């Protein structure tokens, strides 16, 4: 995968930590999946089976999942702004610090281009940061997809590629998890009148 | 054996499909029981076959690896799954509200239960690390819906926490698997076969140390979220206590040890590359952390399902100590040769000490459970009184008039233990009159949120029941059901004082 694509994917991931509107965050994640999908299609080249798998992943992650999330968004209008745990600058600094720490600490993973491995680990950690730093359920769901995109970045950097069974199985699992999480998002909204997970903190010992 | 291994999860999946054919809830109950008996019979036959050949080398095919450990786990999953499926109909008959509508609730529950069971049955016999990961991830999607089945706020919190934490954890584990695949690709091993347990074990000595160590730590740390090991155990007590009891049993007794088996297989396969000392130290670290977190909770007066969840966490803390017992070398000197199956040596001194510690811990747990049971016995049948908070959500005051009459000496509600109180914070029942106006909807939700659990909602009069007495005005939200879950329905326009007294009286002991 080329350097600019890796930088773009990482920047879009950091964008999800910062942006305020859920629709904009969904667009960022869709753009990230699109960039990764196009990168995979470029690598697949002439081989038809790899091309087919990469196209399927692209369609599901860049089109179907964002469409599902937009449908959920339309049915869960927030009555008022969900208060953020920290300001956007603080969130961006935290996520950037996590990403830089990953780049500094992760040893070479055996890839020809070490930056792809480091960026992949950084992106998974950015996904974890999104889940921790953002309160709305939909943002936490987007954090899961950002982490999955980090895995996709590493997967397309594997020499010879990952087996199709794993690629398609992981895609199916992602689809299942996102569908279940979308159902949760709607149900939580129906129950609380908002998607703010700060209200879901009743269970403690 | 291989045919039986394929048939068993397929039968569980077929059970999930068959449940959809049931037209009535009763049909769904019957199909669930029949499907569970068939699946459990096949699974027990598979377990018996696997255990019968436990002294021989593991059976390995393209997709399967069946050894003694598979046999033990399949037997456990079969028995726990069968018990869960058999008690589920009686649980569902007495369960109150659910996530799904009444018509779909049973089918949705049984489908998710059988899919979860099918995925669990695949994990111990899957012969490939990546395939095992895919199935473990599938268990998350199926079981998260079951954890939040009641649809209550706390259940949604537990289910959401479980879904997000375990999915993130498994993403980290997949990262480790991809790193391992990179190492295998550099050795020239590509394709799905490169991640077979047998292939990993064979190639482990040649794998580069540092990336493999990173992969091992990522995989075990990722699986730790699913096993419930501290410090990534936060979902475990919540999910176990909020899930329906049959599902809690499957989570505790089947899911946690099954995923622990996967971690153990990873350790066995990669110990040559990582070093047995390092691999064992990671397991013991997680185990000790889990015990340190769990044991103090056994002394606390918690609800019994939370207490058992901490007991599960404590079990998961002890088991890694047993895993760290070194296998006896085979005759040719290799730790796990193809000719001789692995046999564990005698337990180490520390393990023996740890097992001796379990006696007092079990005593503490049983004493706490007995105390919880005593409290439950005292509260059996629910309280003898109910505090009622009345909210007028847009009524014409006809219902209020009759409610006032019901509280008069003629009908004498207080004498029957029903008291109208001034604050929702002291109330057991929220009694709502009138069609809910848009301005009162938020106030109603706030009053409901202010009430302590367990709480009931009563709809008094036809307006609150959504009978359109006042038509479809733009200022009306509709029936009370659209805003809050209704437990007691008192029809009438307005209902008579006798009807109000009778319905509220029937609410005594409900929901407790």
GROMACS .gro file of C-alpha atoms in nm, chain B residues 312-479:
model
  168
  517UNK     CA    1  -1.657  -1.759   3.751
  518UNK     CA    2  -1.390  -1.491   3.727
  519UNK     CA    3  -1.207  -1.652   4.016
  520UNK     CA    4  -1.228  -1.994   3.841
  521UNK     CA    5  -1.080  -1.839   3.528
  522UNK     CA    6  -0.799  -1.713   3.751
  523UNK     CA    7  -0.718  -2.061   3.886
  524UNK     CA    8  -0.734  -2.255   3.557
  525UNK     CA    9  -0.425  -2.086   3.396
  526UNK     CA   10  -0.218  -2.218   3.687
  527UNK     CA   11  -0.318  -2.569   3.581
  528UNK     CA   12  -0.238  -2.486   3.219
  529UNK     CA   13   0.113  -2.391   3.316
  530UNK     CA   14   0.177  -2.748   3.433
  531UNK     CA   15   0.437  -2.883   3.197
  532UNK     CA   16   0.344  -3.180   2.980
  533UNK     CA   17   0.549  -3.496   3.031
  534UNK     CA   18   0.792  -3.532   2.738
  535UNK     CA   19   0.715  -3.812   2.499
  536UNK     CA   20   0.947  -4.107   2.442
  537UNK     CA   21   1.139  -3.930   2.165
  538UNK     CA   22   1.206  -3.632   2.391
  539UNK     CA   23   0.985  -3.381   2.208
  540UNK     CA   24   0.734  -3.197   2.430
  541UNK     CA   25   0.441  -3.291   2.210
  542UNK     CA   26   0.539  -3.549   1.954
  543UNK     CA   27   0.308  -3.679   1.686
  544UNK     CA   28   0.345  -4.032   1.819
  545UNK     CA   29   0.262  -3.964   2.181
  546UNK     CA   30  -0.028  -3.748   2.296
  547UNK     CA   31   0.046  -3.480   2.558
  548UNK     CA   32  -0.002  -3.588   2.916
  549UNK     CA   33   0.011  -3.345   3.201
  550UNK     CA   34   0.260  -3.409   3.475
  551UNK     CA   35   0.167  -3.406   3.844
  552UNK     CA   36   0.044  -3.066   3.970
  553UNK     CA   37   0.312  -2.834   4.097
  554UNK     CA   38   0.338  -2.730   4.463
  555UNK     CA   39   0.186  -2.388   4.394
  556UNK     CA   40  -0.108  -2.544   4.210
  557UNK     CA   41  -0.168  -2.782   4.500
  558UNK     CA   42  -0.161  -2.485   4.740
  559UNK     CA   43  -0.403  -2.297   4.516
  560UNK     CA   44  -0.640  -2.593   4.500
  561UNK     CA   45  -0.631  -2.621   4.882
  562UNK     CA   46  -0.730  -2.252   4.897
  563UNK     CA   47  -1.045  -2.333   4.697
  564UNK     CA   48  -1.203  -2.513   4.993
  565UNK     CA   49  -1.235  -2.200   5.211
  566UNK     CA   50  -1.332  -1.990   4.907
  567UNK     CA   51  -1.613  -2.231   4.819
  568UNK     CA   52  -1.726  -2.217   5.182
  569UNK     CA   53  -1.743  -1.835   5.165
  570UNK     CA   54  -1.934  -1.849   4.836
  571UNK     CA   55  -2.186  -2.103   4.969
  572UNK     CA   56  -2.238  -1.901   5.287
  573UNK     CA   57  -2.306  -1.588   5.081
  574UNK     CA   58  -2.545  -1.774   4.853
  575UNK     CA   59  -2.729  -1.908   5.159
  576UNK     CA   60  -2.760  -1.550   5.294
  577UNK     CA   61  -2.898  -1.431   4.957
  578UNK     CA   62  -3.149  -1.719   4.959
  579UNK     CA   63  -3.259  -1.628   5.311
  580UNK     CA   64  -3.321  -1.267   5.204
  581UNK     CA   65  -3.514  -1.388   4.899
  582UNK     CA   66  -3.731  -1.611   5.120
  583UNK     CA   67  -3.819  -1.314   5.340
  584UNK     CA   68  -3.930  -1.119   5.033
  585UNK     CA   69  -4.113  -1.410   4.868
  586UNK     CA   70  -4.438  -1.303   4.704
  587UNK     CA   71  -4.318  -0.944   4.688
  588UNK     CA   72  -4.389  -0.668   4.936
  589UNK     CA   73  -4.718  -0.652   5.122
  590UNK     CA   74  -4.765  -0.287   5.026
  591UNK     CA   75  -4.721  -0.063   4.723
  592UNK     CA   76  -4.647   0.308   4.720
  593UNK     CA   77  -4.829   0.469   4.425
  594UNK     CA   78  -4.721   0.795   4.258
  595UNK     CA   79  -4.997   0.946   4.046
  596UNK     CA   80  -4.912   1.160   3.741
  597UNK     CA   81  -5.177   1.339   3.536
  598UNK     CA   82  -5.040   1.333   3.180
  599UNK     CA   83  -5.327   1.530   3.025
  600UNK     CA   84  -5.643   1.385   3.177
  601UNK     CA   85  -5.995   1.543   3.180
  602UNK     CA   86  -5.990   1.473   3.559
  603UNK     CA   87  -6.260   1.209   3.538
  604UNK     CA   88  -6.010   0.939   3.633
  605UNK     CA   89  -5.872   1.156   3.917
  606UNK     CA   90  -6.226   1.188   4.052
  607UNK     CA   91  -6.266   0.811   4.067
  608UNK     CA   92  -5.912   0.765   4.206
  609UNK     CA   93  -6.001   1.004   4.488
  610UNK     CA   94  -6.311   0.794   4.556
  611UNK     CA   95  -6.101   0.476   4.558
  612UNK     CA   96  -5.881   0.625   4.831
  613UNK     CA   97  -6.188   0.720   5.038
  614UNK     CA   98  -6.293   0.516   5.345
  615UNK     CA   99  -6.551   0.330   5.135
  616UNK     CA  100  -6.294   0.149   4.919
  617UNK     CA  101  -6.007   0.217   5.159
  618UNK     CA  102  -5.693   0.161   4.947
  619UNK     CA  103  -5.452   0.224   5.240
  620UNK     CA  104  -5.608  -0.058   5.434
  621UNK     CA  105  -5.498  -0.299   5.158
  622UNK     CA  106  -5.142  -0.171   5.163
  623UNK     CA  107  -5.183   0.074   4.874
  624UNK     CA  108  -5.070   0.424   4.955
  625UNK     CA  109  -5.056   0.732   4.730
  626UNK     CA  110  -4.724   0.911   4.787
  627UNK     CA  111  -4.595   1.255   4.693
  628UNK     CA  112  -4.265   1.164   4.525
  629UNK     CA  113  -4.163   0.913   4.258
  630UNK     CA  114  -3.850   0.845   4.463
  631UNK     CA  115  -4.065   0.667   4.724
  632UNK     CA  116  -4.295   0.495   4.475
  633UNK     CA  117  -4.327   0.135   4.354
  634UNK     CA  118  -4.598   0.212   4.097
  635UNK     CA  119  -4.628   0.503   3.857
  636UNK     CA  120  -5.004   0.553   3.803
  637UNK     CA  121  -5.068   0.757   3.488
  638UNK     CA  122  -5.397   0.909   3.378
  639UNK     CA  123  -5.488   1.080   3.051
  640UNK     CA  124  -5.353   1.061   2.696
  641UNK     CA  125  -4.986   1.157   2.711
  642UNK     CA  126  -4.946   1.514   2.589
  643UNK     CA  127  -4.621   1.614   2.419
  644UNK     CA  128  -4.537   1.845   2.709
  645UNK     CA  129  -4.582   1.569   2.967
  646UNK     CA  130  -4.385   1.293   2.788
  647UNK     CA  131  -4.045   1.407   2.919
  648UNK     CA  132  -4.183   1.469   3.268
  649UNK     CA  133  -4.322   1.113   3.270
  650UNK     CA  134  -3.988   0.966   3.166
  651UNK     CA  135  -3.812   1.165   3.437
  652UNK     CA  136  -4.059   1.052   3.702
  653UNK     CA  137  -4.005   0.691   3.587
  654UNK     CA  138  -3.626   0.729   3.598
  655UNK     CA  139  -3.647   0.873   3.949
  656UNK     CA  140  -3.823   0.561   4.080
  657UNK     CA  141  -3.618   0.288   4.248
  658UNK     CA  142  -3.608  -0.062   4.095
  659UNK     CA  143  -3.820  -0.274   4.081
  660UNK     CA  144  -4.092  -0.042   3.948
  661UNK     CA  145  -4.428  -0.087   3.782
  662UNK     CA  146  -4.626   0.141   3.552
  663UNK     CA  147  -5.007   0.143   3.564
  664UNK     CA  148  -5.224   0.300   3.290
  665UNK     CA  149  -5.548   0.426   3.443
  666UNK     CA  150  -5.838   0.484   3.203
  667UNK     CA  151  -5.900   0.448   2.831
  668UNK     CA  152  -5.703   0.762   2.737
  669UNK     CA  153  -5.382   0.624   2.890
  670UNK     CA  154  -5.452   0.287   2.722
  671UNK     CA  155  -5.457   0.457   2.380
  672UNK     CA  156  -5.829   0.417   2.302
  673UNK     CA  157  -5.832   0.754   2.120
  674UNK     CA  158  -6.097   0.912   2.343
  675UNK     CA  159  -5.959   1.255   2.252
  676UNK     CA  160  -5.875   1.170   1.889
  677UNK     CA  161  -5.539   1.224   1.716
  678UNK     CA  162  -5.455   1.579   1.819
  679UNK     CA  163  -5.107   1.705   1.731
  680UNK     CA  164  -5.039   1.778   2.098
  681UNK     CA  165  -5.081   1.411   2.196
  682UNK     CA  166  -4.802   1.152   2.190
  683UNK     CA  167  -5.054   0.867   2.200
  684UNK     CA  168  -5.095   0.586   2.447
   0.00000   0.00000   0.00000
